Coordinates of C-alpha atoms in Angstrom, one line a residue:
Chain A
D1 CA 68.3 94.2 66.7
I2 CA 70.2 97.5 67.0
Q3 CA 72.4 98.2 63.9
M4 CA 75.7 99.9 64.5
T5 CA 77.2 101.8 61.5
Q6 CA 80.7 103.1 61.5
S7 CA 82.3 105.7 59.3
P8 CA 84.6 105.8 57.5
S9 CA 85.2 102.1 56.8
S10 CA 88.9 102.9 56.4
L11 CA 91.2 105.9 56.6
S12 CA 94.8 106.7 55.9
A13 CA 96.6 108.9 58.4
S14 CA 100.1 109.9 59.4
V15 CA 101.8 109.6 62.8
G16 CA 100.8 112.6 64.8
D17 CA 97.5 113.2 63.1
R18 CA 94.2 113.6 65.0
V19 CA 91.8 110.8 64.0
T20 CA 88.1 110.7 64.5
I21 CA 85.9 107.7 63.9
T22 CA 82.1 107.9 64.1
C23 CA 79.6 105.2 65.2
R24 CA 75.8 105.6 64.8
A25 CA 73.2 103.4 66.4
S26 CA 69.9 102.6 64.7
Q27 CA 68.0 103.6 67.8
T28 CA 68.9 105.4 71.0
I29 CA 71.3 103.5 73.3
S30 CA 72.0 106.2 75.9
N31 CA 75.7 105.8 76.7
Y32 CA 75.8 102.0 76.4
L33 CA 78.6 102.1 73.8
N34 CA 82.1 100.5 73.9
W35 CA 85.1 100.8 71.6
Y36 CA 87.6 98.1 70.8
Q37 CA 90.9 98.0 68.9
Q38 CA 92.0 94.9 67.0
K39 CA 95.3 94.2 65.5
P40 CA 95.8 91.4 62.9
G41 CA 95.7 87.9 64.4
K42 CA 94.8 89.3 67.9
A43 CA 91.7 89.5 69.9
P44 CA 89.9 92.8 70.2
K45 CA 91.1 95.0 73.1
L46 CA 88.7 97.2 75.1
L47 CA 89.6 100.9 74.8
I48 CA 86.6 102.9 75.9
Y49 CA 83.4 101.8 77.8
A50 CA 80.2 103.7 78.6
A51 CA 80.9 105.9 75.6
S52 CA 83.6 108.0 77.3
S53 CA 85.3 106.1 80.1
L54 CA 88.9 105.1 79.4
Q55 CA 89.8 101.5 80.2
S56 CA 92.7 101.0 82.6
A57 CA 96.1 101.2 81.0
V58 CA 94.8 102.7 77.7
P59 CA 96.8 105.8 76.7
P60 CA 94.9 109.1 77.3
R61 CA 95.3 110.0 73.6
F62 CA 92.2 107.9 73.1
S63 CA 88.9 109.5 74.0
G64 CA 85.2 108.8 73.4
S65 CA 82.2 110.9 73.4
G66 CA 78.5 110.9 72.5
S67 CA 75.1 109.8 73.7
G68 CA 71.9 108.7 72.2
T69 CA 72.6 107.5 68.7
D70 CA 75.9 109.3 67.7
F71 CA 79.3 108.5 69.1
T72 CA 82.9 109.3 68.3
L73 CA 86.3 107.8 69.1
T74 CA 89.2 110.2 68.8
I75 CA 92.9 109.6 68.8
S76 CA 94.5 112.9 69.5
S77 CA 97.9 112.1 68.1
L78 CA 98.2 108.9 66.1
Q79 CA 101.1 106.7 67.1
P80 CA 102.7 103.8 65.1
E81 CA 101.1 101.2 67.4
D82 CA 97.6 102.7 66.8
F83 CA 97.4 101.4 63.2
A84 CA 94.6 98.8 63.6
T85 CA 90.9 98.2 63.1
Y86 CA 88.5 99.8 65.5
Y87 CA 85.0 98.5 66.4
C88 CA 82.1 100.1 68.3
Q89 CA 79.7 97.8 70.2
Q90 CA 76.4 98.5 71.9
S91 CA 75.5 97.0 75.3
Y92 CA 72.1 98.6 75.6
S93 CA 70.1 95.5 74.5
I94 CA 70.3 91.9 73.5
P95 CA 71.7 90.9 71.1
R96 CA 74.9 92.8 71.5
T97 CA 76.0 94.2 68.2
F98 CA 79.2 95.5 66.7
G99 CA 79.9 98.1 64.0
Q100 CA 81.5 96.9 60.8
G101 CA 84.9 98.3 61.7
T102 CA 87.2 101.2 60.7
K103 CA 90.6 100.3 59.5
V104 CA 93.2 102.9 60.3
E105 CA 96.1 102.6 57.8
I106 CA 99.5 104.4 57.4
K107 CA 99.5 107.2 55.0
Chain B
Q1 CA 95.7 87.7 86.4
V2 CA 92.6 87.1 84.3
T3 CA 92.9 84.7 81.4
L4 CA 90.4 82.9 79.2
K5 CA 91.3 80.1 76.8
E6 CA 89.2 78.5 74.1
S7 CA 89.6 74.9 73.1
G8 CA 87.8 72.7 70.7
P9 CA 88.1 71.2 67.2
V10 CA 89.8 73.1 64.4
L11 CA 87.8 71.3 61.7
V12 CA 84.2 70.2 61.7
K13 CA 82.1 68.7 58.9
P14 CA 78.9 70.3 57.7
T15 CA 75.8 69.3 59.7
E16 CA 78.0 68.3 62.7
T17 CA 77.7 69.9 66.2
L18 CA 80.5 72.1 67.4
T19 CA 81.4 72.1 71.1
L20 CA 83.8 74.8 72.4
T21 CA 85.1 75.1 75.9
C22 CA 86.3 78.3 77.5
T23 CA 88.5 77.8 80.6
V24 CA 88.9 80.9 82.8
S25 CA 91.3 81.8 85.5
G26 CA 91.8 84.8 87.7
F27 CA 88.1 85.3 88.4
S28 CA 85.2 83.1 89.5
L29 CA 82.2 82.3 87.4
S30 CA 80.1 82.7 90.6
N31 CA 81.0 86.4 90.7
S32 CA 77.7 88.3 90.3
R33 CA 79.4 91.2 88.4
M34 CA 80.9 89.0 85.8
G35 CA 79.8 86.7 83.0
V36 CA 81.2 85.1 79.8
S37 CA 80.3 85.7 76.2
W38 CA 81.1 83.8 73.1
I39 CA 81.8 86.0 70.1
R40 CA 82.9 84.9 66.6
Q41 CA 84.6 86.6 63.8
P42 CA 84.7 85.3 60.2
P43 CA 87.9 86.0 58.3
G44 CA 88.1 89.7 57.4
K45 CA 84.7 90.6 59.0
A46 CA 83.5 92.2 62.2
P47 CA 82.9 90.4 65.4
E48 CA 79.5 88.8 66.0
W49 CA 78.1 88.2 69.5
L50 CA 76.7 84.7 69.9
A51 CA 75.7 84.2 73.6
H52 CA 76.4 85.0 77.2
I53 CA 75.9 83.4 80.6
F54 CA 76.1 85.0 84.1
S55 CA 76.6 83.6 87.6
N56 CA 72.9 83.2 88.2
D57 CA 72.7 81.1 85.1
E58 CA 71.0 83.9 83.1
K59 CA 71.6 83.1 79.4
S60 CA 71.0 85.1 76.2
Y61 CA 71.5 84.2 72.6
S62 CA 71.9 85.8 69.2
T63 CA 68.6 86.3 67.5
S64 CA 69.5 84.6 64.3
L65 CA 71.4 81.7 65.8
K66 CA 69.3 81.0 68.9
S67 CA 67.9 77.7 67.6
R68 CA 71.4 76.3 67.1
L69 CA 73.1 77.5 70.3
T70 CA 73.4 76.3 73.8
I71 CA 75.6 77.9 76.5
S72 CA 76.3 76.3 79.8
K73 CA 78.9 76.6 82.6
D74 CA 80.5 74.5 85.3
T75 CA 81.6 76.9 88.0
S76 CA 83.5 74.2 89.9
I77 CA 86.0 73.8 87.1
S78 CA 85.8 77.4 85.7
Q79 CA 84.5 76.4 82.3
V80 CA 81.9 77.7 79.9
V81 CA 80.8 75.6 77.0
L82 CA 79.1 76.6 73.8
M83 CA 77.4 74.1 71.5
M84 CA 76.4 75.0 68.0
T85 CA 74.4 72.5 66.0
N86 CA 74.2 71.9 62.2
M87 CA 77.4 73.6 61.3
D88 CA 77.8 75.1 57.8
P89 CA 80.8 76.4 55.9
L90 CA 79.5 79.9 56.6
D91 CA 80.2 79.3 60.3
T92 CA 83.9 79.2 59.6
A93 CA 85.3 81.8 61.9
T94 CA 87.6 82.5 64.9
Y95 CA 85.6 81.9 68.0
Y96 CA 86.4 83.9 71.1
C97 CA 85.2 83.8 74.7
A98 CA 85.3 87.1 76.6
R99 CA 84.7 88.1 80.1
I100 CA 81.8 90.5 80.6
L101 CA 82.1 93.0 83.4
R102 CA 78.9 94.5 84.8
D103 CA 79.8 97.7 86.6
S104 CA 78.0 99.5 89.3
Y105 CA 76.3 101.8 86.8
G106 CA 74.8 98.9 84.9
Q107 CA 77.3 99.1 82.0
Y108 CA 78.4 95.8 80.4
Y109 CA 81.7 95.5 78.4
F110 CA 84.1 92.8 77.3
D111 CA 87.2 93.6 79.3
Y112 CA 89.2 90.4 78.8
W113 CA 89.3 88.1 75.7
G114 CA 90.7 84.7 75.0
Q115 CA 93.2 84.3 72.1
G116 CA 90.5 82.8 69.9
T117 CA 90.3 79.5 68.1
L118 CA 89.8 79.2 64.3
V119 CA 87.1 76.7 63.4
T120 CA 86.9 75.7 59.8
V121 CA 83.7 73.9 58.5
S122 CA 84.5 71.7 55.5
S123 CA 83.8 68.3 54.3

């Protein structure tokens, strides 16, 4: 199974900050990497697919990059509604696997 | 509009079999570009993929849970069913079904999710 490791596990940031979350795969996965946002009590929501493609209706302050084993999710200017937990997920092979999550909290 | 809704018991006893149903609308289970996955999330933990099924009846399962899982679908009534045998308190989690979109570049992603159903395993 491919292991997905996110860092940091949590971070504190202020509204307007630039935030970067990293995801590393245990083996190369090309660009088969997706990012999700989850708020308490809600299902995860797709933000980015294929490492860098923005899902429809997702604000352009979210962006993704990377290929191979190292990926990043960037929020260019953090908004109040962005405080949530973020997960990466690989779709390169079965079983699909998720990172452990990064919780973005208010500073 | 695409929706998925999970249904099933909220409480099961250890050793029992869990049966969950995902009823979809807004797309067809016969669409070759789409499938349905089951994903669970224990309280306070990350999501864990369990299984998926596609229109051609292609199925895949979690490595660690393969012996306990069965996924099936009934396209005529737009339902996907997951069965998990020999339930244990460690299987307590919110269980989600999600649509898989397979795009023209061979990418797969979960673009729509159900609201989830919390299943507690306890005697």
